[in-house]
Structure formats: structure tokens, C-alpha cells
mmCIF file of C-alpha atoms in Angstrom:
data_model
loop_
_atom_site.group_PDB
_atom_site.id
_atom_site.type_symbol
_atom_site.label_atom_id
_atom_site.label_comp_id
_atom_site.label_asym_id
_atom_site.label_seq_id
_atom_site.Cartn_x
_atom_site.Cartn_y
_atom_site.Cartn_z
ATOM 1 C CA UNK A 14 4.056 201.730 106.838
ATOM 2 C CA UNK A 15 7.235 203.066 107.511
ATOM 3 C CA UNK A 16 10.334 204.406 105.210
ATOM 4 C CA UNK A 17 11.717 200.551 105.566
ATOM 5 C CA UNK A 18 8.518 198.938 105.046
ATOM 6 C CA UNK A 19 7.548 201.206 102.197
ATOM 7 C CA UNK A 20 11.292 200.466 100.737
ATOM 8 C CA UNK A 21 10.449 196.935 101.200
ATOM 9 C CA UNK A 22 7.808 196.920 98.931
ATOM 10 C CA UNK A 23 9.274 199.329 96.370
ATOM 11 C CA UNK A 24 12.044 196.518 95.976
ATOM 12 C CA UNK A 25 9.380 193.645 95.517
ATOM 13 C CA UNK A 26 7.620 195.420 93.136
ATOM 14 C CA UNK A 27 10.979 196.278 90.777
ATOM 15 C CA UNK A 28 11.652 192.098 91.076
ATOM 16 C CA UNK A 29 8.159 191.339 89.744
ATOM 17 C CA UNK A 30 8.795 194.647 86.969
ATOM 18 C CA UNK A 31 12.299 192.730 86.025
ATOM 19 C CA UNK A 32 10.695 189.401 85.381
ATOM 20 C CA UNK A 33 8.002 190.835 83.419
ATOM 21 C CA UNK A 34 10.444 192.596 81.435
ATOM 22 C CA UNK A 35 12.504 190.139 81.035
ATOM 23 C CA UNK A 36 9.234 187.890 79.798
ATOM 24 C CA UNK A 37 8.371 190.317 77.471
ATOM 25 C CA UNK A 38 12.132 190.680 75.815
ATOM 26 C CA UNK A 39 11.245 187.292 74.793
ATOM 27 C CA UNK A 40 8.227 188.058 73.242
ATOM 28 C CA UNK A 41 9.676 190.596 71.030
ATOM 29 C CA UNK A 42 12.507 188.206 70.109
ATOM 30 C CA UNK A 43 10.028 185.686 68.893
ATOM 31 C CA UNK A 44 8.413 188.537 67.025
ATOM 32 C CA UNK A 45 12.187 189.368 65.609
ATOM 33 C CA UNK A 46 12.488 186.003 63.911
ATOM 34 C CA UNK A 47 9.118 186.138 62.862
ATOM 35 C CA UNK A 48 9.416 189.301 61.123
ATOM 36 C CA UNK A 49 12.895 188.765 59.621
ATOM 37 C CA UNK A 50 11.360 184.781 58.471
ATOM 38 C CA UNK A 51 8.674 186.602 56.524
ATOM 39 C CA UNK A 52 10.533 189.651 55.198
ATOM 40 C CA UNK A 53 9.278 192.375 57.531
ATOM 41 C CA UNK A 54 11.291 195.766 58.604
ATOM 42 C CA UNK A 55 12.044 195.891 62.304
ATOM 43 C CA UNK A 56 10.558 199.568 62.931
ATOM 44 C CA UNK A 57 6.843 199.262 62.844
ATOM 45 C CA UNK A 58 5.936 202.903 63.313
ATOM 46 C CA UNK A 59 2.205 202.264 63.516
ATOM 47 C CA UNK A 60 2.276 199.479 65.659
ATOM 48 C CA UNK A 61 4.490 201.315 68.612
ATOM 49 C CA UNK A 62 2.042 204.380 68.160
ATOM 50 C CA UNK A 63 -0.891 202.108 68.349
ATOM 51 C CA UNK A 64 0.609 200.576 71.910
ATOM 52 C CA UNK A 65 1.527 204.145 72.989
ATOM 53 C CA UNK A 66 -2.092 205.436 72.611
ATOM 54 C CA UNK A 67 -3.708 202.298 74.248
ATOM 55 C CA UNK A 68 -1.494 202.464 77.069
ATOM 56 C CA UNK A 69 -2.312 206.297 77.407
ATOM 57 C CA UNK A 70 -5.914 205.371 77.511
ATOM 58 C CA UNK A 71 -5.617 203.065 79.919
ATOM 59 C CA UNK A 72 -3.197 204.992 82.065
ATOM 60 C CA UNK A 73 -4.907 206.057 85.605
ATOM 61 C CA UNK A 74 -1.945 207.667 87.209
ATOM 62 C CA UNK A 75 -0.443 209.095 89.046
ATOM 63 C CA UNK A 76 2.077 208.911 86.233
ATOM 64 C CA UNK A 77 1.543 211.456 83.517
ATOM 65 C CA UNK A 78 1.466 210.352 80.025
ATOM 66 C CA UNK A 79 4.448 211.976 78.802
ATOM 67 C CA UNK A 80 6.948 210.023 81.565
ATOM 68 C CA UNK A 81 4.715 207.011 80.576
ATOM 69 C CA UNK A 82 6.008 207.789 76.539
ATOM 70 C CA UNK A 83 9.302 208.242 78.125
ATOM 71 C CA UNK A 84 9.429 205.341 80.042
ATOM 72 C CA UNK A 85 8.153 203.126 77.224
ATOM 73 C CA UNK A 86 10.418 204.672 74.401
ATOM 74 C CA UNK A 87 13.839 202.932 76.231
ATOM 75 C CA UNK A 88 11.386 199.799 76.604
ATOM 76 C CA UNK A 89 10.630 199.544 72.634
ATOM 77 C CA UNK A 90 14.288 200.642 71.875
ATOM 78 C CA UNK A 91 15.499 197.726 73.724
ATOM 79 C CA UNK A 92 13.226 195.373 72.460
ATOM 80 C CA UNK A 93 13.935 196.493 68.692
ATOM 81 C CA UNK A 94 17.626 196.332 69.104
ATOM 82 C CA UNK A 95 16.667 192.341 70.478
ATOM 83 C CA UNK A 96 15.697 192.337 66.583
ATOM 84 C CA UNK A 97 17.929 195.235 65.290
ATOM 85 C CA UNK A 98 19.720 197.746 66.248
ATOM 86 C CA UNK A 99 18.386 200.524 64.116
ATOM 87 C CA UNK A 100 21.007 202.919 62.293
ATOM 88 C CA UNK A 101 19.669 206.169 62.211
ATOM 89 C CA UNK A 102 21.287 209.247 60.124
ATOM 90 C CA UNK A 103 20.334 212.503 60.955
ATOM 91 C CA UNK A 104 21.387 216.123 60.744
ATOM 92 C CA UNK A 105 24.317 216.686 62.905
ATOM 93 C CA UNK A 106 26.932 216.956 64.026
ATOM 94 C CA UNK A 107 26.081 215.485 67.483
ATOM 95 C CA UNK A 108 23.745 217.249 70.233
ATOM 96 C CA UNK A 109 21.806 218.741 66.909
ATOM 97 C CA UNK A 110 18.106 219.441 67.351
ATOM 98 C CA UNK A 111 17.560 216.636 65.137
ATOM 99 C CA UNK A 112 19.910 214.284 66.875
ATOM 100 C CA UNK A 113 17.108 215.084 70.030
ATOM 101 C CA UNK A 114 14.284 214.581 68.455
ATOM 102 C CA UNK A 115 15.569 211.173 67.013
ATOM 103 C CA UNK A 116 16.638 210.285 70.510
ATOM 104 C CA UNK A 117 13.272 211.467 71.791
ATOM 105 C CA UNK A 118 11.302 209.165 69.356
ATOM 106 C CA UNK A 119 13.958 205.918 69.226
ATOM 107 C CA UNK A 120 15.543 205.988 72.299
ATOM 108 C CA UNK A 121 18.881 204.744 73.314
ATOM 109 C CA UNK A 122 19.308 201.759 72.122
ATOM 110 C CA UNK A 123 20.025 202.313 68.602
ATOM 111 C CA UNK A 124 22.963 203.639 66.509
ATOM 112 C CA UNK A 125 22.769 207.225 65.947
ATOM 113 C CA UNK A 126 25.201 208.373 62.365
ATOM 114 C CA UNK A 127 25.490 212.164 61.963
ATOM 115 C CA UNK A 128 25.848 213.549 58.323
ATOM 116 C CA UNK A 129 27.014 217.088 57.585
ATOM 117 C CA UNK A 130 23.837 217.975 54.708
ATOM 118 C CA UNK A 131 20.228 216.948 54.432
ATOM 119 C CA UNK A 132 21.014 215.615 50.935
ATOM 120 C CA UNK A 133 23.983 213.660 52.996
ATOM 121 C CA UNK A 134 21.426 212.285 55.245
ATOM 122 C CA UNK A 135 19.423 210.522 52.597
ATOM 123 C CA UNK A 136 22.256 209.103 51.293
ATOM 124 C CA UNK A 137 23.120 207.144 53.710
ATOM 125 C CA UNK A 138 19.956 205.059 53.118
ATOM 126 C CA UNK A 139 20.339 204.253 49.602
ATOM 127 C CA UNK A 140 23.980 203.047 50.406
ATOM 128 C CA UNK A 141 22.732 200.993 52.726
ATOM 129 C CA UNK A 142 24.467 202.822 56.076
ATOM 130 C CA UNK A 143 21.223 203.578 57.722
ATOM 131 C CA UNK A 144 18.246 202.120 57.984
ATOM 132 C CA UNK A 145 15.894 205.384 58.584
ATOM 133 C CA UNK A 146 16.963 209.230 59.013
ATOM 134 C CA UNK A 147 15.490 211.879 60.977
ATOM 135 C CA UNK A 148 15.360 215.473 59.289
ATOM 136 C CA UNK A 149 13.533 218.693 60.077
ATOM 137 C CA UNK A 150 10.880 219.211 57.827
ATOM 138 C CA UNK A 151 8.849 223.178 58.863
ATOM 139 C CA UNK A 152 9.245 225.173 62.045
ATOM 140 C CA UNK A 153 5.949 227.048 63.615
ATOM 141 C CA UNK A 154 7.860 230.717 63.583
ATOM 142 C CA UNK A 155 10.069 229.856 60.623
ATOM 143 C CA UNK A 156 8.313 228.033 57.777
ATOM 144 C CA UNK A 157 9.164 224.827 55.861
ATOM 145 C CA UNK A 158 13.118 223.576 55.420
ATOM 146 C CA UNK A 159 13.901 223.916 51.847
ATOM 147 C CA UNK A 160 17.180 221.598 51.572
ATOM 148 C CA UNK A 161 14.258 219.251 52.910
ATOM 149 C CA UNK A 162 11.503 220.105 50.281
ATOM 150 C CA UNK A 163 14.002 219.608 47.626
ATOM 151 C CA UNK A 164 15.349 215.967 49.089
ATOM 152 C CA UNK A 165 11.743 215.098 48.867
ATOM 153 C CA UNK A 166 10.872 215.989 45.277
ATOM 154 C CA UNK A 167 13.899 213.248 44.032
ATOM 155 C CA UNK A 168 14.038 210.396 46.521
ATOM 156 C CA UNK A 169 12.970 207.148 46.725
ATOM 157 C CA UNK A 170 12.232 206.926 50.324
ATOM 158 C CA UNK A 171 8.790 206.967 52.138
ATOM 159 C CA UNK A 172 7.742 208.666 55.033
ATOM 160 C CA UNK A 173 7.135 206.842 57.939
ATOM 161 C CA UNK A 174 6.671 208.654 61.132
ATOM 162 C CA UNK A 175 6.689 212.689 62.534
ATOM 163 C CA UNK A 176 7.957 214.021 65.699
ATOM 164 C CA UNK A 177 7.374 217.311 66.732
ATOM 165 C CA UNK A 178 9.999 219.125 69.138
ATOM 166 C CA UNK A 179 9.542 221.937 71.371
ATOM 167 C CA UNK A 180 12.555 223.598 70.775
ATOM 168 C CA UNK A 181 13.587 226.138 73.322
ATOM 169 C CA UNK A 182 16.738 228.443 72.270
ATOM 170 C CA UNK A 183 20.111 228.963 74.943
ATOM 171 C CA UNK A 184 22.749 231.099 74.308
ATOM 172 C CA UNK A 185 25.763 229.486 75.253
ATOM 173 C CA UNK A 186 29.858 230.206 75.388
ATOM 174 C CA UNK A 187 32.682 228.709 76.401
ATOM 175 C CA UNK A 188 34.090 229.263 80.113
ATOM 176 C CA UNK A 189 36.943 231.685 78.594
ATOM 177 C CA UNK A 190 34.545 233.990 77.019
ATOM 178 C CA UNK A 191 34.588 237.442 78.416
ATOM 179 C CA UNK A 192 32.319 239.256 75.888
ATOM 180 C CA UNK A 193 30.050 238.303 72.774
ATOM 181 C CA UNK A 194 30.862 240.098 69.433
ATOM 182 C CA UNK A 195 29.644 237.397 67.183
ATOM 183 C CA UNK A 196 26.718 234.907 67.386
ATOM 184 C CA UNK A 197 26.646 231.524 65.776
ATOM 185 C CA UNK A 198 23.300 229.083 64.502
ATOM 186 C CA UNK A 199 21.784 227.528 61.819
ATOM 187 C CA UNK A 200 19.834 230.222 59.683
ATOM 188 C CA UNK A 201 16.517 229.041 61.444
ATOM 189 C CA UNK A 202 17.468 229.755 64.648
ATOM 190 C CA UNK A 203 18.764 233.521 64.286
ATOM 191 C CA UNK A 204 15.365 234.035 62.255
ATOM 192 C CA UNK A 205 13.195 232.554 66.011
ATOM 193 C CA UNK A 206 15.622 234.535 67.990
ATOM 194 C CA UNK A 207 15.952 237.931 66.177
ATOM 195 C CA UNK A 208 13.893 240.193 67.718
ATOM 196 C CA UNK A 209 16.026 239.268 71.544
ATOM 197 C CA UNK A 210 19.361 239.083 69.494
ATOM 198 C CA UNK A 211 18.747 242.723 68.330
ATOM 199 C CA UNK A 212 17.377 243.742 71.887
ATOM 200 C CA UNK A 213 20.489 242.265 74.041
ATOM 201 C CA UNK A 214 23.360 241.922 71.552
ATOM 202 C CA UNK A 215 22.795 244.838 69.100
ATOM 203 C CA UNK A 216 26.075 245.144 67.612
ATOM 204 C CA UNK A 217 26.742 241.483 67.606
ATOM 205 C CA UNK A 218 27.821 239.854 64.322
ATOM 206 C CA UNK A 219 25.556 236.981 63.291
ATOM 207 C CA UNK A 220 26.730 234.034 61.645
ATOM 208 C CA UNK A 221 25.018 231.682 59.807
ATOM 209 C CA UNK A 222 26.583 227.538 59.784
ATOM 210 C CA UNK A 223 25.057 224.601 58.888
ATOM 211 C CA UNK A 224 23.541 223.436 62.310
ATOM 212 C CA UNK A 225 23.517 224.878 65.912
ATOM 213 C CA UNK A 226 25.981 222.132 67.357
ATOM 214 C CA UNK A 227 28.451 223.520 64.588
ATOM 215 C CA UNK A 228 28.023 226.677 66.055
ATOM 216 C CA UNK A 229 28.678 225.029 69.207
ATOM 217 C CA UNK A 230 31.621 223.600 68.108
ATOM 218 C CA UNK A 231 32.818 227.010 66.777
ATOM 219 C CA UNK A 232 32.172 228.416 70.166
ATOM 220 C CA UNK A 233 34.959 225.923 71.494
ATOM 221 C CA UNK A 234 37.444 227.519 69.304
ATOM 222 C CA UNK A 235 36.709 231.002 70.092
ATOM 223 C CA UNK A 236 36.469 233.083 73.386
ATOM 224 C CA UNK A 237 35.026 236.017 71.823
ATOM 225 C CA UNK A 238 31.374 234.019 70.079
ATOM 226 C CA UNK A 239 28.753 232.323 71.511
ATOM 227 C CA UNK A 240 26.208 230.074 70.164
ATOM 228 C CA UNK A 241 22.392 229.518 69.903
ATOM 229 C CA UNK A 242 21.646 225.871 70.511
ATOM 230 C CA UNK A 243 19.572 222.918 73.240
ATOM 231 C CA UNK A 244 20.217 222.719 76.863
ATOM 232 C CA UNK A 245 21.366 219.015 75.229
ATOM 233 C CA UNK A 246 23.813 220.870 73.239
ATOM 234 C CA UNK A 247 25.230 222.808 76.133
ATOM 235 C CA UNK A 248 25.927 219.483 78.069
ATOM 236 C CA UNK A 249 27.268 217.335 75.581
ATOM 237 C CA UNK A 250 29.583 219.972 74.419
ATOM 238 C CA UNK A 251 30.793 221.238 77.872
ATOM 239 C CA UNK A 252 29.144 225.370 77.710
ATOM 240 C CA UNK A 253 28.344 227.972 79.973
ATOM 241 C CA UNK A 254 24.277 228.775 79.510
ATOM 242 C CA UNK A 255 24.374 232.873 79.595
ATOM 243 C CA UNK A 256 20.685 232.806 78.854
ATOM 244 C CA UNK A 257 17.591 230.266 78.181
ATOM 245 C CA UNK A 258 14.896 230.281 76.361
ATOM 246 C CA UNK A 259 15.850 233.079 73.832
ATOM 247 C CA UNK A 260 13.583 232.140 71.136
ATOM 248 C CA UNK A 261 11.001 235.221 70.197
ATOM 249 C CA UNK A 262 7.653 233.130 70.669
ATOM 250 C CA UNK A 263 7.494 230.852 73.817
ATOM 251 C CA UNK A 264 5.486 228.165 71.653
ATOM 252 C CA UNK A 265 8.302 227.294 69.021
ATOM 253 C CA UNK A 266 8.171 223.795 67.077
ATOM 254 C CA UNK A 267 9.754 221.863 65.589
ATOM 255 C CA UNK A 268 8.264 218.982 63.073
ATOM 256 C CA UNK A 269 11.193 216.383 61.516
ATOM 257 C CA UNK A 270 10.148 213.372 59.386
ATOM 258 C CA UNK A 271 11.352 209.537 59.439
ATOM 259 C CA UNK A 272 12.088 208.262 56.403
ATOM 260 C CA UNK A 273 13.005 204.575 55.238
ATOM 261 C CA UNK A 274 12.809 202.086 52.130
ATOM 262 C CA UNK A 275 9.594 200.777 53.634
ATOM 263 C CA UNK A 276 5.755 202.297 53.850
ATOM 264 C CA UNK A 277 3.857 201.646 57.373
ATOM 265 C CA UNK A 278 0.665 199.564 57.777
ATOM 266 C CA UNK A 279 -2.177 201.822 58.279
ATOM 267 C CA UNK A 280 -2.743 203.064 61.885
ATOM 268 C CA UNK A 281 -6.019 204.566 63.305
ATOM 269 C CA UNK A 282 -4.766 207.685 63.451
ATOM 270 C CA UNK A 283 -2.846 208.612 59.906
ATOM 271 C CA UNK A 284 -1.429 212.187 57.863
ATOM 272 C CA UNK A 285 -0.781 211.493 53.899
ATOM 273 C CA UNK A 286 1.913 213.779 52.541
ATOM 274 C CA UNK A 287 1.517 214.669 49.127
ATOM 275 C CA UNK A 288 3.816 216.669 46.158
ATOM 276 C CA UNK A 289 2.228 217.909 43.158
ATOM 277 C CA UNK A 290 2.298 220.545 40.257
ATOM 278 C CA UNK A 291 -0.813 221.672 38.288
ATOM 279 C CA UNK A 292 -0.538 223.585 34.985
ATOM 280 C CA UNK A 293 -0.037 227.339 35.347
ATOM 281 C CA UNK A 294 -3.508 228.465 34.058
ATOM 282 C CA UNK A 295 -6.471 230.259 36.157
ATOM 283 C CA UNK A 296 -8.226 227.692 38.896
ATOM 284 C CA UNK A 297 -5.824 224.990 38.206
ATOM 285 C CA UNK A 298 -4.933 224.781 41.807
ATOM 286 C CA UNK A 299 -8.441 225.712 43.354
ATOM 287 C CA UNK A 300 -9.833 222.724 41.039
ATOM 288 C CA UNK A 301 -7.530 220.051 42.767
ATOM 289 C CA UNK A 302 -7.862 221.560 46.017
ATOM 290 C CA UNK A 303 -12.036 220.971 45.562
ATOM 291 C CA UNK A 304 -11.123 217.418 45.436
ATOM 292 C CA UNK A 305 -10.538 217.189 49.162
ATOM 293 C CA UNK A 306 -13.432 218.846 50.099
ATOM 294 C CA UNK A 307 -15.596 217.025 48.035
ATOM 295 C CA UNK A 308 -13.990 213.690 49.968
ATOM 296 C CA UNK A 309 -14.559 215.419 53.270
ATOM 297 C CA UNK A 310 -10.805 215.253 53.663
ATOM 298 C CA UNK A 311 -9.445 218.061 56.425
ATOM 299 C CA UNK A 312 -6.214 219.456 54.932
ATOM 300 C CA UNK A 313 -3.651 220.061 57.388
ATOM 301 C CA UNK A 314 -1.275 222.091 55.532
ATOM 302 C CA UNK A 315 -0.552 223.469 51.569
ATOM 303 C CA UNK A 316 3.074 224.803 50.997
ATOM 304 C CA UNK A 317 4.070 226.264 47.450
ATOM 305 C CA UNK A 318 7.949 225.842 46.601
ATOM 306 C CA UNK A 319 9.322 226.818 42.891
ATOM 307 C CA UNK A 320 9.613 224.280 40.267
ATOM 308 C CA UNK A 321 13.134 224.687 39.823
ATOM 309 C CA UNK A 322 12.597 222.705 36.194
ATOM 310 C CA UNK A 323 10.816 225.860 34.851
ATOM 311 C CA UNK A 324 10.332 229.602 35.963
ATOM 312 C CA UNK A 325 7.131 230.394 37.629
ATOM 313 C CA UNK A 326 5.909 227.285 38.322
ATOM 314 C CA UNK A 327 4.942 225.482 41.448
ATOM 315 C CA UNK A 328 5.711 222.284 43.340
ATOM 316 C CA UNK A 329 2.668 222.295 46.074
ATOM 317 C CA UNK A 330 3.908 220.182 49.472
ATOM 318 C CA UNK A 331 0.345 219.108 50.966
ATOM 319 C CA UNK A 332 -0.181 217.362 54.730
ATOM 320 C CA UNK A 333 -3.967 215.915 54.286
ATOM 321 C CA UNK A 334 -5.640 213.537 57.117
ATOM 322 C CA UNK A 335 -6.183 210.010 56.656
ATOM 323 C CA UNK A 336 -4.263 206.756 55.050
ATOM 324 C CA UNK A 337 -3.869 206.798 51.075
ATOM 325 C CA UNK A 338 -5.504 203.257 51.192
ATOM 326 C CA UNK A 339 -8.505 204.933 53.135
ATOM 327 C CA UNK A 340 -11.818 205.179 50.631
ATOM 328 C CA UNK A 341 -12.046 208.849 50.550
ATOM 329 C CA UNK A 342 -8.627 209.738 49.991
ATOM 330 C CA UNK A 343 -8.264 206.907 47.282
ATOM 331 C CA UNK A 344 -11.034 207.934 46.045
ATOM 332 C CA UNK A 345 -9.534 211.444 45.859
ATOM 333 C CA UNK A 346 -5.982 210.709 44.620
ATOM 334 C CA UNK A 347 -7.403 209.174 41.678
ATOM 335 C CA UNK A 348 -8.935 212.278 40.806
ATOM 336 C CA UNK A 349 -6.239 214.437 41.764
ATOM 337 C CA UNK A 350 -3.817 212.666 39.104
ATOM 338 C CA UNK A 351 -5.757 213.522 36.623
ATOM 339 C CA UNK A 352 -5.727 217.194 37.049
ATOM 340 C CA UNK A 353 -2.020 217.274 38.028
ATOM 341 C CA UNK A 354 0.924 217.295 35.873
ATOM 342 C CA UNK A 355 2.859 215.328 38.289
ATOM 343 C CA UNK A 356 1.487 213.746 41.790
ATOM 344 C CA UNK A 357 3.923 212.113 44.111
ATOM 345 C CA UNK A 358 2.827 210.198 47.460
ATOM 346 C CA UNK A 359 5.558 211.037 49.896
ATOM 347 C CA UNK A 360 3.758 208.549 52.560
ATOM 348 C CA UNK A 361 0.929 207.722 54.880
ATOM 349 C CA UNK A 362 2.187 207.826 58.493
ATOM 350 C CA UNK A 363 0.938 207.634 62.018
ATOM 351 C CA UNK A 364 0.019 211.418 63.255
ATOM 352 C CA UNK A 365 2.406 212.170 66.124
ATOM 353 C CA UNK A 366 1.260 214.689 69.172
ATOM 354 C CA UNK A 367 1.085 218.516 68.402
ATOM 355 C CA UNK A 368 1.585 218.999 72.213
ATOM 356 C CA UNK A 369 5.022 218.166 73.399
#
């Protein structure tokens, strides 16, 4: 065929895509009145993870699997907001790491409402602004979020999905800067970047705010600072890139949680989050952690924080494999209450993919 032909067919093929897009629109409306008939929330977590993996399975190419997620993220967005438009609170301000990774996971067809704290974030749900919120939960080079551990220990909400972000680090300025003395990010950030900050911008002041796009928007206001932030950042807020990828390990992670009023149906592919203390004596912790063993249950990770109730005690933040309503980890919960002091079930939530 020639270019004409083989345009030809490329335009008969997006007609028949259209119509079948447009056919299944309908379908998810009839699902919409369905679900809001019988009570259900609009964001089924395990059910668009279940259609992602089947779809990846039955993928053949030559489209790879993450343009296929892509692809399929606006699809579901568009169909939900058929239902309900989703409001979704997250860390901001705008062009945040967290405002990507919700984007990444929702798409672009919901309503996206920046708050200034974590503990702002969550509040938003219980006054009814938002119906889920994104925040960062652990980084791979910088350890857990502790404005997040603490939300966790009080709140109501349930967690109901993961999203891990490969976060890669730019130092930005403004088109009016002619040299650097100060640096601005979120305290995370300088901690991933350090070792380059100290090798390239020694005598550089380094400030800490309360998210990179802050610092972005600082950088705005003054010629003489630039910022650590996304390529997103850069473009939403107008920057000059001076250097990319700045972070001190290539591999650098980030994991956020979804949260809502609402627990998931099980999936086939689940992580249970768990927060508990155990009595400050000699094995007490060892003792509870034999229960998942015993239950052939893989732990996937144990973080201690400081009871703030008491001095030199422990709250113990604990990612194990598997559904709560699962036999073995039932089976295990049960016995894990009894040798706690306090257990709390944060959620059972499809597993997203490590490898973004």
C-alpha cells in the first residue's frame, strides 16, 4: 500500500475505534445507575486493576503495556466521570509530585483540589470536598513520610489503591536568573539530591518548604534561587531546566496511597496495611511477627514510628501480602489482636506495579 492507502485505512479503523467507544460509554453509564441504585462508590479500584492486568495479558503488540495503561487510564477516567466526576485532594500546590502521580493513576477527567498540609488533605474528605486523596506515603532513598504516618494513626479513611512514581529530580530557575545562591524543595528532595547539591552548588543555601511546586513558585519571585522539582513542574510553571535528573540514585520512588470512606472488593492480586503497638517487654514484637510466618504470609515491609502517647514506645506500620478477608491472614489478624495493645487495619488494596 501506499502513504494514501495506508492513511485510508488508519481513518477506517479510528471510525470503527469511535463507535466502539462510544458503545462502551454506554455501558459504563448503565453501570453508573446501577451502582448509584444500589449504593455503590464510583471508583472501583480492584475492578480497573483487574481489567488493566487482563488486558496486559492479552496484549500481543506492538504496543507496550505501559502506553496500553496510558491509553486506558483517559478511557476509565472518562467513563467514571459518565458516573462521577471524582474530586481528588492531594498535596499541592499544583504540578506537585503528588498532583502527577494522581494524574498518572485517574487521568484527566476528574477534578483535581490541592491542599497546603497532609493533615489538610484528609480533611477534605470528612467535609465532604473530595471524594479520595492522593498522598505520599515512603520514598526508596528517603524512608517513610511522617506527616503521613501520623494522618494514618487518627483517621477514619481506608486505603484503597497505591501508585508508585519514578520520580526523577530537575533543577529549575526562572529565565532572569543569572546565578544560584539558594536552593528550594520539600525536605525529601534535598535529602535524594544531596550528595550532587554539595558537588555542583557547594555554597548554595538550601531551603526547606512544604512541597517542590512551592519552591517553584518561590523561584518565580526570585532571580537569584532555583528549585528542585518534575519536568511537569517546569512546564506548568513556565522554568528554565539547568539540569535533569539530579537525584543521587537513578532508581528513586515514589509510593503515595488513595484513600476514601469506602474499602475495595478483594482483587487477585492484594497488600493489607496494618498499624499496631505491642507492650514494651522482651519478644513482644518477634511474637506477633511469628504470626505471619506461621500463616505463610510474605511481609512486604515493617516500619517503627514513636508512640507519641507515651515515651519509648512504638507504633509498627506493616505492608503484608494478601486480602484481610483471605483465610490465612484472617486467620492471622485474629491472633495478632490478641498480642497487641492496639491493631488497626488501614486497608486491603490492589498491589500496584513496582516497575514504573
Amino acid at each position: 500500500m501506499n502513504l494514501q492507502d495506508i492513511r485510508k485505512k488508519i481513518d477506517q479503523i479510528d471510525t470503527e475505534l469511535l463507535n466502539l467507544l462510544n458503545k462502551r460509554t454506554e455501558m459504563a453509564q448503565e453501570v453508573g445507575k446501577i451502582k448509584k441504585a444500589s449504593g455503590q462508590a464510583v471508583f472501583a479500584p480492584e475492578r480497573e486493576e483487574l481489567l488493566l492486568s487482563q488486558l496486559e495479558k492479552k496484549n500481543k503488540g506492538p504496543i507496550p503495556n505501559p502506553t496500553l495503561r496510558a491509553i486506558y487510564r483517559e478511557i476509565l477516567s472518562s467513563s467514571r466521570s459518565m458516573q462521577k466526576s471524582l474530586n481528588i485532594s492531594y498535596l499541592g500546590p499544583e504540578a506537585s509530585y503528588c498532583h502527577q502521580a494522581a494524574l498518572e493513576r485517574f487521568g484527566s477527567s476528574d477534578t483535581y483540589l490541592p491542599a497546603r498540609t497532609i493533615p489538610e488533605i484528609f480533611a477534605m474528605i470528612q467535609r465532604n470536598e473530595a471524594d479520595c486523596c492522593v498522598v505520599p506515603i515512603e520514598n526508596s532513598i528517603e524512608g517513610g513520610v511522617n506527616a503521613t504516618h501520623d494522618a494514618l494513626i487518627s483517621t477514619d479513611l481506608m486505603i484503597c489503591g497505591e501508585i508508585y512514581l519514578h520520580v526523577k529530580h530537575m533543577l529549575m530557575v526562572s529565565n532572569e536568573c543569572k546565578e544560584v545562591k539558594k536552593v528550594y524543595a520539600h525536605p525529601q528532595s534535598l535529602g535524594q539530591c544531596r550528595q550532587w547539591l554539595l558537588k555542583h552548588y557547594p555554597s548554595a543555601d538550601l531551603i526547606e518548604v512544604s512541597s517542590n511546586s512551592a519552591g517553584s513558585q518561590k523561584v518565580l519571585e526570585d532571580n537569584t534561587a532555583a528549585a528542585i522539582a518534575s519536568q511537569f513542574a517546569a512546564r506548568h510553571y513556565g522554568l528554565k531546566v539547568l539540569h535533569q535528573n539530579i537525584q543521587d540514585v537513578a532508581r528513586n520512588l515514589t509510593r503515595f496511597l488513595i484513600l476514601s470512606r469506602t474499602a475495595p472488593s478483594k482483587s487477585r492480586n492484594d497488600k493489607t496495611s496494618l498499624l499496631f503497638t505491642v507492650s514494651h517487654e522482651v519478644g513482644a514484637l518477634s511474637q506477633v511477627l511469628e504470626f505471619f510466618s506461621q500463616n505463610k504470609l510474605n511481609l512486604e515491609k515493617i516500619e517503627s514510628r514513636p508512640a507519641m502517647q507515651k515515651e519509648w514506645e512504638y507504633l509498627f506500620f506493616v505492608d503484608v501480602k494478601g486480602h484481610s478477608q483471605q483465610a490465612n491472614l484472617k486467620r492471622a489478624l485474629v491472633q495478632i489482636r490478641r498480642k497487641t495493645l492496639w491493631l488497626k487495619i488501614l486497608g486491603s488494596y490492589p498491589q500496584a506495579n513496582k516497575n514504573v
